[in-house]
Amino acid sequence: LRDVHLKNIADPLLDDSHKKLTELHLPVNPTLDSVMNEREKNPEYVEYNQRMKNVLNDQSPYKFNRTSSLDDLFLELTRLIYRLYENFKLPFRIRNCSANQLQLYEALRLQYEIYLPSSNDYVGVGSVSLLSDYVSRRLMIRYKKDRSNKGSTSKVESKQSTINNPNQIYTNENHVQMIHAQFVDIDQLVKCYVEKEQRNFSQST
């Protein structure tokens, strides 16, 4: 699961024998076919890929509201950034970072990478990270749930409710779950655009 790549076009790094794999790719290696066959038999791998493809191809309006689950918000942000990158008209991929590439505060990171011809590789230009409650536990950021209302309330709303009803008893305090998103690194994006135009110009002349 961690090595799955979702690409908008055929991978420039793959040779002709593997160009038929235009949707899901792994990094180039001598055992690419065997690895792909093994992973495709994994039900979790298939379910994850299918869900991601369904989300990215979903044309319905974006749904951000206070009742959305953390997973729903994470997928909506992924879809929103994917649509943005499609408009760049550049070869890009979404890479599910492996555990050794994550920061201490990250539970999951999907990294957006654009192909850079000069390095013959993809460079990171954006990401969506699931932080879980790592940061909120250290900064003591919490929200409360009361017995009369099963939904969550913000800290400000909770304080106001306590002032209005001092006898109200709160059952527990929960740490806030967080998501961090970097839509695009402008410096890297400009570099990719410049190299693309230079390459097109050299080919036309």
mmCIF file of N, CA and C in Angstrom, residues 9-79:
data_model
loop_
_atom_site.group_PDB
_atom_site.id
_atom_site.type_symbol
_atom_site.label_atom_id
_atom_site.label_comp_id
_atom_site.label_asym_id
_atom_site.label_seq_id
_atom_site.Cartn_x
_atom_site.Cartn_y
_atom_site.Cartn_z
ATOM 1 N N ILE A 9 -1.005 10.333 -16.194
ATOM 2 C CA ILE A 9 -0.606 9.919 -17.540
ATOM 3 C C ILE A 9 0.354 8.749 -17.422
ATOM 4 N N ALA A 10 0.777 8.217 -18.574
ATOM 5 C CA ALA A 10 1.785 7.161 -18.552
ATOM 6 C C ALA A 10 3.078 7.693 -17.945
ATOM 7 N N ASP A 11 3.757 6.855 -17.208
ATOM 8 C CA ASP A 11 4.960 7.273 -16.492
ATOM 9 C C ASP A 11 6.131 7.449 -17.456
ATOM 10 N N PRO A 12 6.734 8.633 -17.534
ATOM 11 C CA PRO A 12 7.900 8.831 -18.410
ATOM 12 C C PRO A 12 9.101 7.988 -18.010
ATOM 13 N N LEU A 13 9.121 7.506 -16.772
ATOM 14 C CA LEU A 13 10.268 6.736 -16.302
ATOM 15 C C LEU A 13 10.188 5.263 -16.681
ATOM 16 N N LEU A 14 9.018 4.802 -17.114
ATOM 17 C CA LEU A 14 8.866 3.396 -17.444
ATOM 18 C C LEU A 14 9.194 3.152 -18.904
ATOM 19 N N ASP A 15 9.778 1.992 -19.200
ATOM 20 C CA ASP A 15 10.102 1.677 -20.585
ATOM 21 C C ASP A 15 8.855 1.203 -21.322
ATOM 22 N N ASP A 16 9.005 0.893 -22.627
ATOM 23 C CA ASP A 16 7.862 0.564 -23.467
ATOM 24 C C ASP A 16 7.120 -0.677 -22.990
ATOM 25 N N SER A 17 7.827 -1.620 -22.403
ATOM 26 C CA SER A 17 7.177 -2.864 -21.997
ATOM 27 C C SER A 17 6.219 -2.673 -20.841
ATOM 28 N N HIS A 18 6.351 -1.540 -20.124
ATOM 29 C CA HIS A 18 5.496 -1.315 -18.974
ATOM 30 C C HIS A 18 4.578 -0.112 -19.161
ATOM 31 N N LYS A 19 4.541 0.463 -20.340
ATOM 32 C CA LYS A 19 3.711 1.641 -20.549
ATOM 33 C C LYS A 19 2.223 1.326 -20.534
ATOM 34 N N LYS A 20 1.880 0.038 -20.622
ATOM 35 C CA LYS A 20 0.472 -0.336 -20.553
ATOM 36 C C LYS A 20 -0.096 -0.060 -19.159
ATOM 37 N N LEU A 21 0.758 0.053 -18.147
ATOM 38 C CA LEU A 21 0.302 0.338 -16.797
ATOM 39 C C LEU A 21 0.180 1.840 -16.629
ATOM 40 N N THR A 22 -0.954 2.391 -17.047
ATOM 41 C CA THR A 22 -1.100 3.843 -17.087
ATOM 42 C C THR A 22 -1.793 4.406 -15.860
ATOM 43 N N GLU A 23 -2.320 3.548 -14.981
ATOM 44 C CA GLU A 23 -3.058 4.058 -13.835
ATOM 45 C C GLU A 23 -2.280 3.898 -12.540
ATOM 46 N N LEU A 24 -1.791 2.694 -12.277
ATOM 47 C CA LEU A 24 -1.091 2.439 -11.024
ATOM 48 C C LEU A 24 0.286 1.866 -11.327
ATOM 49 N N HIS A 25 1.332 2.493 -10.786
ATOM 50 C CA HIS A 25 2.692 2.065 -11.068
ATOM 51 C C HIS A 25 3.500 2.000 -9.785
ATOM 52 N N LEU A 26 4.534 1.193 -9.843
ATOM 53 C CA LEU A 26 5.559 1.166 -8.809
ATOM 54 C C LEU A 26 6.848 1.704 -9.405
ATOM 55 N N PRO A 27 7.816 2.095 -8.582
ATOM 56 C CA PRO A 27 9.093 2.538 -9.129
ATOM 57 C C PRO A 27 9.719 1.453 -10.000
ATOM 58 N N VAL A 28 10.503 1.886 -10.976
ATOM 59 C CA VAL A 28 11.118 0.940 -11.902
ATOM 60 C C VAL A 28 12.084 0.035 -11.154
ATOM 61 N N ASN A 29 11.948 -1.266 -11.350
ATOM 62 C CA ASN A 29 12.877 -2.231 -10.784
ATOM 63 C C ASN A 29 12.783 -3.516 -11.589
ATOM 64 N N PRO A 30 13.764 -4.414 -11.503
ATOM 65 C CA PRO A 30 13.781 -5.617 -12.333
ATOM 66 C C PRO A 30 12.604 -6.545 -12.106
ATOM 67 N N THR A 31 11.984 -6.487 -10.935
ATOM 68 C CA THR A 31 10.892 -7.407 -10.624
ATOM 69 C C THR A 31 9.553 -6.700 -10.609
ATOM 70 N N LEU A 32 9.392 -5.681 -11.455
ATOM 71 C CA LEU A 32 8.176 -4.871 -11.443
ATOM 72 C C LEU A 32 6.937 -5.714 -11.690
ATOM 73 N N ASP A 33 6.972 -6.588 -12.701
ATOM 74 C CA ASP A 33 5.794 -7.380 -13.039
ATOM 75 C C ASP A 33 5.393 -8.307 -11.899
ATOM 76 N N SER A 34 6.369 -8.978 -11.297
ATOM 77 C CA SER A 34 6.058 -9.904 -10.215
ATOM 78 C C SER A 34 5.510 -9.171 -9.000
ATOM 79 N N VAL A 35 6.066 -7.991 -8.717
ATOM 80 C CA VAL A 35 5.578 -7.200 -7.585
ATOM 81 C C VAL A 35 4.154 -6.740 -7.837
ATOM 82 N N MET A 36 3.883 -6.263 -9.055
ATOM 83 C CA MET A 36 2.539 -5.813 -9.392
ATOM 84 C C MET A 36 1.537 -6.950 -9.274
ATOM 85 N N ASN A 37 1.894 -8.137 -9.773
ATOM 86 C CA ASN A 37 0.982 -9.277 -9.708
ATOM 87 C C ASN A 37 0.704 -9.675 -8.268
ATOM 88 N N GLU A 38 1.750 -9.630 -7.437
ATOM 89 C CA GLU A 38 1.581 -9.990 -6.036
ATOM 90 C C GLU A 38 0.695 -8.983 -5.311
ATOM 91 N N ARG A 39 0.900 -7.704 -5.590
ATOM 92 C CA ARG A 39 0.116 -6.675 -4.919
ATOM 93 C C ARG A 39 -1.338 -6.695 -5.378
ATOM 94 N N GLU A 40 -1.570 -7.008 -6.659
ATOM 95 C CA GLU A 40 -2.928 -7.013 -7.175
ATOM 96 C C GLU A 40 -3.770 -8.127 -6.558
ATOM 97 N N LYS A 41 -3.127 -9.135 -5.987
ATOM 98 C CA LYS A 41 -3.852 -10.207 -5.321
ATOM 99 C C LYS A 41 -4.224 -9.833 -3.893
ATOM 100 N N ASN A 42 -3.643 -8.772 -3.379
ATOM 101 C CA ASN A 42 -3.919 -8.337 -2.015
ATOM 102 C C ASN A 42 -5.248 -7.592 -1.989
ATOM 103 N N PRO A 43 -6.263 -8.093 -1.258
ATOM 104 C CA PRO A 43 -7.575 -7.426 -1.252
ATOM 105 C C PRO A 43 -7.526 -6.004 -0.705
ATOM 106 N N GLU A 44 -6.655 -5.748 0.285
ATOM 107 C CA GLU A 44 -6.541 -4.397 0.830
ATOM 108 C C GLU A 44 -5.977 -3.444 -0.214
ATOM 109 N N TYR A 45 -5.013 -3.919 -0.982
ATOM 110 C CA TYR A 45 -4.416 -3.112 -2.053
ATOM 111 C C TYR A 45 -5.471 -2.754 -3.093
ATOM 112 N N VAL A 46 -6.258 -3.752 -3.513
ATOM 113 C CA VAL A 46 -7.291 -3.530 -4.522
ATOM 114 C C VAL A 46 -8.356 -2.574 -4.001
ATOM 115 N N GLU A 47 -8.779 -2.782 -2.759
ATOM 116 C CA GLU A 47 -9.817 -1.928 -2.177
ATOM 117 C C GLU A 47 -9.336 -0.487 -2.036
ATOM 118 N N TYR A 48 -8.092 -0.312 -1.584
ATOM 119 C CA TYR A 48 -7.533 1.033 -1.421
ATOM 120 C C TYR A 48 -7.455 1.749 -2.765
ATOM 121 N N ASN A 49 -6.915 1.060 -3.775
ATOM 122 C CA ASN A 49 -6.770 1.679 -5.092
ATOM 123 C C ASN A 49 -8.113 2.032 -5.703
ATOM 124 N N GLN A 50 -9.076 1.117 -5.556
ATOM 125 C CA GLN A 50 -10.391 1.361 -6.135
ATOM 126 C C GLN A 50 -11.070 2.543 -5.457
ATOM 127 N N ARG A 51 -10.931 2.619 -4.146
ATOM 128 C CA ARG A 51 -11.537 3.737 -3.426
ATOM 129 C C ARG A 51 -10.899 5.063 -3.826
ATOM 130 N N MET A 52 -9.566 5.060 -3.945
ATOM 131 C CA MET A 52 -8.878 6.280 -4.341
ATOM 132 C C MET A 52 -9.286 6.717 -5.741
ATOM 133 N N LYS A 53 -9.371 5.765 -6.676
ATOM 134 C CA LYS A 53 -9.753 6.114 -8.042
ATOM 135 C C LYS A 53 -11.181 6.640 -8.094
ATOM 136 N N ASN A 54 -12.078 6.024 -7.307
ATOM 137 C CA ASN A 54 -13.464 6.493 -7.279
ATOM 138 C C ASN A 54 -13.555 7.909 -6.727
ATOM 139 N N VAL A 55 -12.766 8.175 -5.690
ATOM 140 C CA VAL A 55 -12.781 9.513 -5.084
ATOM 141 C C VAL A 55 -12.236 10.552 -6.055
ATOM 142 N N LEU A 56 -11.108 10.246 -6.698
ATOM 143 C CA LEU A 56 -10.472 11.212 -7.589
ATOM 144 C C LEU A 56 -11.308 11.481 -8.834
ATOM 145 N N ASN A 57 -12.080 10.495 -9.268
ATOM 146 C CA ASN A 57 -12.908 10.664 -10.463
ATOM 147 C C ASN A 57 -14.300 11.186 -10.148
ATOM 148 N N ASP A 58 -14.594 11.366 -8.878
ATOM 149 C CA ASP A 58 -15.913 11.850 -8.478
ATOM 150 C C ASP A 58 -16.096 13.299 -8.920
ATOM 151 N N GLN A 59 -17.189 13.575 -9.634
ATOM 152 C CA GLN A 59 -17.444 14.918 -10.152
ATOM 153 C C GLN A 59 -18.432 15.706 -9.294
ATOM 154 N N SER A 60 -18.900 15.125 -8.214
ATOM 155 C CA SER A 60 -19.880 15.811 -7.372
ATOM 156 C C SER A 60 -19.227 16.979 -6.637
ATOM 157 N N PRO A 61 -20.039 17.958 -6.186
ATOM 158 C CA PRO A 61 -19.473 19.111 -5.458
ATOM 159 C C PRO A 61 -18.764 18.666 -4.185
ATOM 160 N N TYR A 62 -17.821 19.477 -3.755
ATOM 161 C CA TYR A 62 -17.071 19.150 -2.551
ATOM 162 C C TYR A 62 -17.956 19.306 -1.325
ATOM 163 N N LYS A 63 -17.749 18.405 -0.366
ATOM 164 C CA LYS A 63 -18.619 18.340 0.800
ATOM 165 C C LYS A 63 -17.801 18.578 2.066
ATOM 166 N N PHE A 64 -17.673 19.808 2.481
ATOM 167 C CA PHE A 64 -16.989 20.132 3.731
ATOM 168 C C PHE A 64 -18.035 20.639 4.728
ATOM 169 N N ASN A 65 -18.226 19.934 5.811
ATOM 170 C CA ASN A 65 -19.141 20.388 6.852
ATOM 171 C C ASN A 65 -18.658 19.875 8.201
ATOM 172 N N ARG A 66 -19.258 20.358 9.253
ATOM 173 C CA ARG A 66 -18.776 20.060 10.599
ATOM 174 C C ARG A 66 -19.043 18.620 11.023
ATOM 175 N N THR A 67 -19.897 17.914 10.288
ATOM 176 C CA THR A 67 -20.187 16.527 10.636
ATOM 177 C C THR A 67 -19.337 15.536 9.847
ATOM 178 N N SER A 68 -18.485 16.028 8.963
ATOM 179 C CA SER A 68 -17.657 15.130 8.159
ATOM 180 C C SER A 68 -16.627 14.419 9.040
ATOM 181 N N SER A 69 -16.388 13.153 8.744
ATOM 182 C CA SER A 69 -15.359 12.419 9.472
ATOM 183 C C SER A 69 -13.983 12.852 8.980
ATOM 184 N N LEU A 70 -12.963 12.499 9.752
ATOM 185 C CA LEU A 70 -11.599 12.877 9.376
ATOM 186 C C LEU A 70 -11.202 12.222 8.057
ATOM 187 N N ASP A 71 -11.599 10.972 7.860
ATOM 188 C CA ASP A 71 -11.282 10.277 6.605
ATOM 189 C C ASP A 71 -11.953 10.953 5.419
ATOM 190 N N ASP A 72 -13.201 11.378 5.604
ATOM 191 C CA ASP A 72 -13.917 12.053 4.516
ATOM 192 C C ASP A 72 -13.230 13.359 4.138
ATOM 193 N N LEU A 73 -12.816 14.119 5.139
ATOM 194 C CA LEU A 73 -12.129 15.382 4.870
ATOM 195 C C LEU A 73 -10.791 15.141 4.179
ATOM 196 N N PHE A 74 -10.095 14.093 4.597
ATOM 197 C CA PHE A 74 -8.808 13.764 3.980
ATOM 198 C C PHE A 74 -8.993 13.426 2.501
ATOM 199 N N LEU A 75 -10.010 12.638 2.188
ATOM 200 C CA LEU A 75 -10.267 12.260 0.799
ATOM 201 C C LEU A 75 -10.745 13.451 -0.021
ATOM 202 N N GLU A 76 -11.541 14.323 0.590
ATOM 203 C CA GLU A 76 -12.014 15.505 -0.132
ATOM 204 C C GLU A 76 -10.854 16.438 -0.472
ATOM 205 N N LEU A 77 -9.936 16.614 0.473
ATOM 206 C CA LEU A 77 -8.755 17.442 0.197
ATOM 207 C C LEU A 77 -7.897 16.818 -0.898
ATOM 208 N N THR A 78 -7.756 15.499 -0.856
ATOM 209 C CA THR A 78 -6.988 14.801 -1.895
ATOM 210 C C THR A 78 -7.610 15.024 -3.262
ATOM 211 N N ARG A 79 -8.923 14.936 -3.334
ATOM 212 C CA ARG A 79 -9.616 15.133 -4.611
ATOM 213 C C ARG A 79 -9.507 16.576 -5.083
#
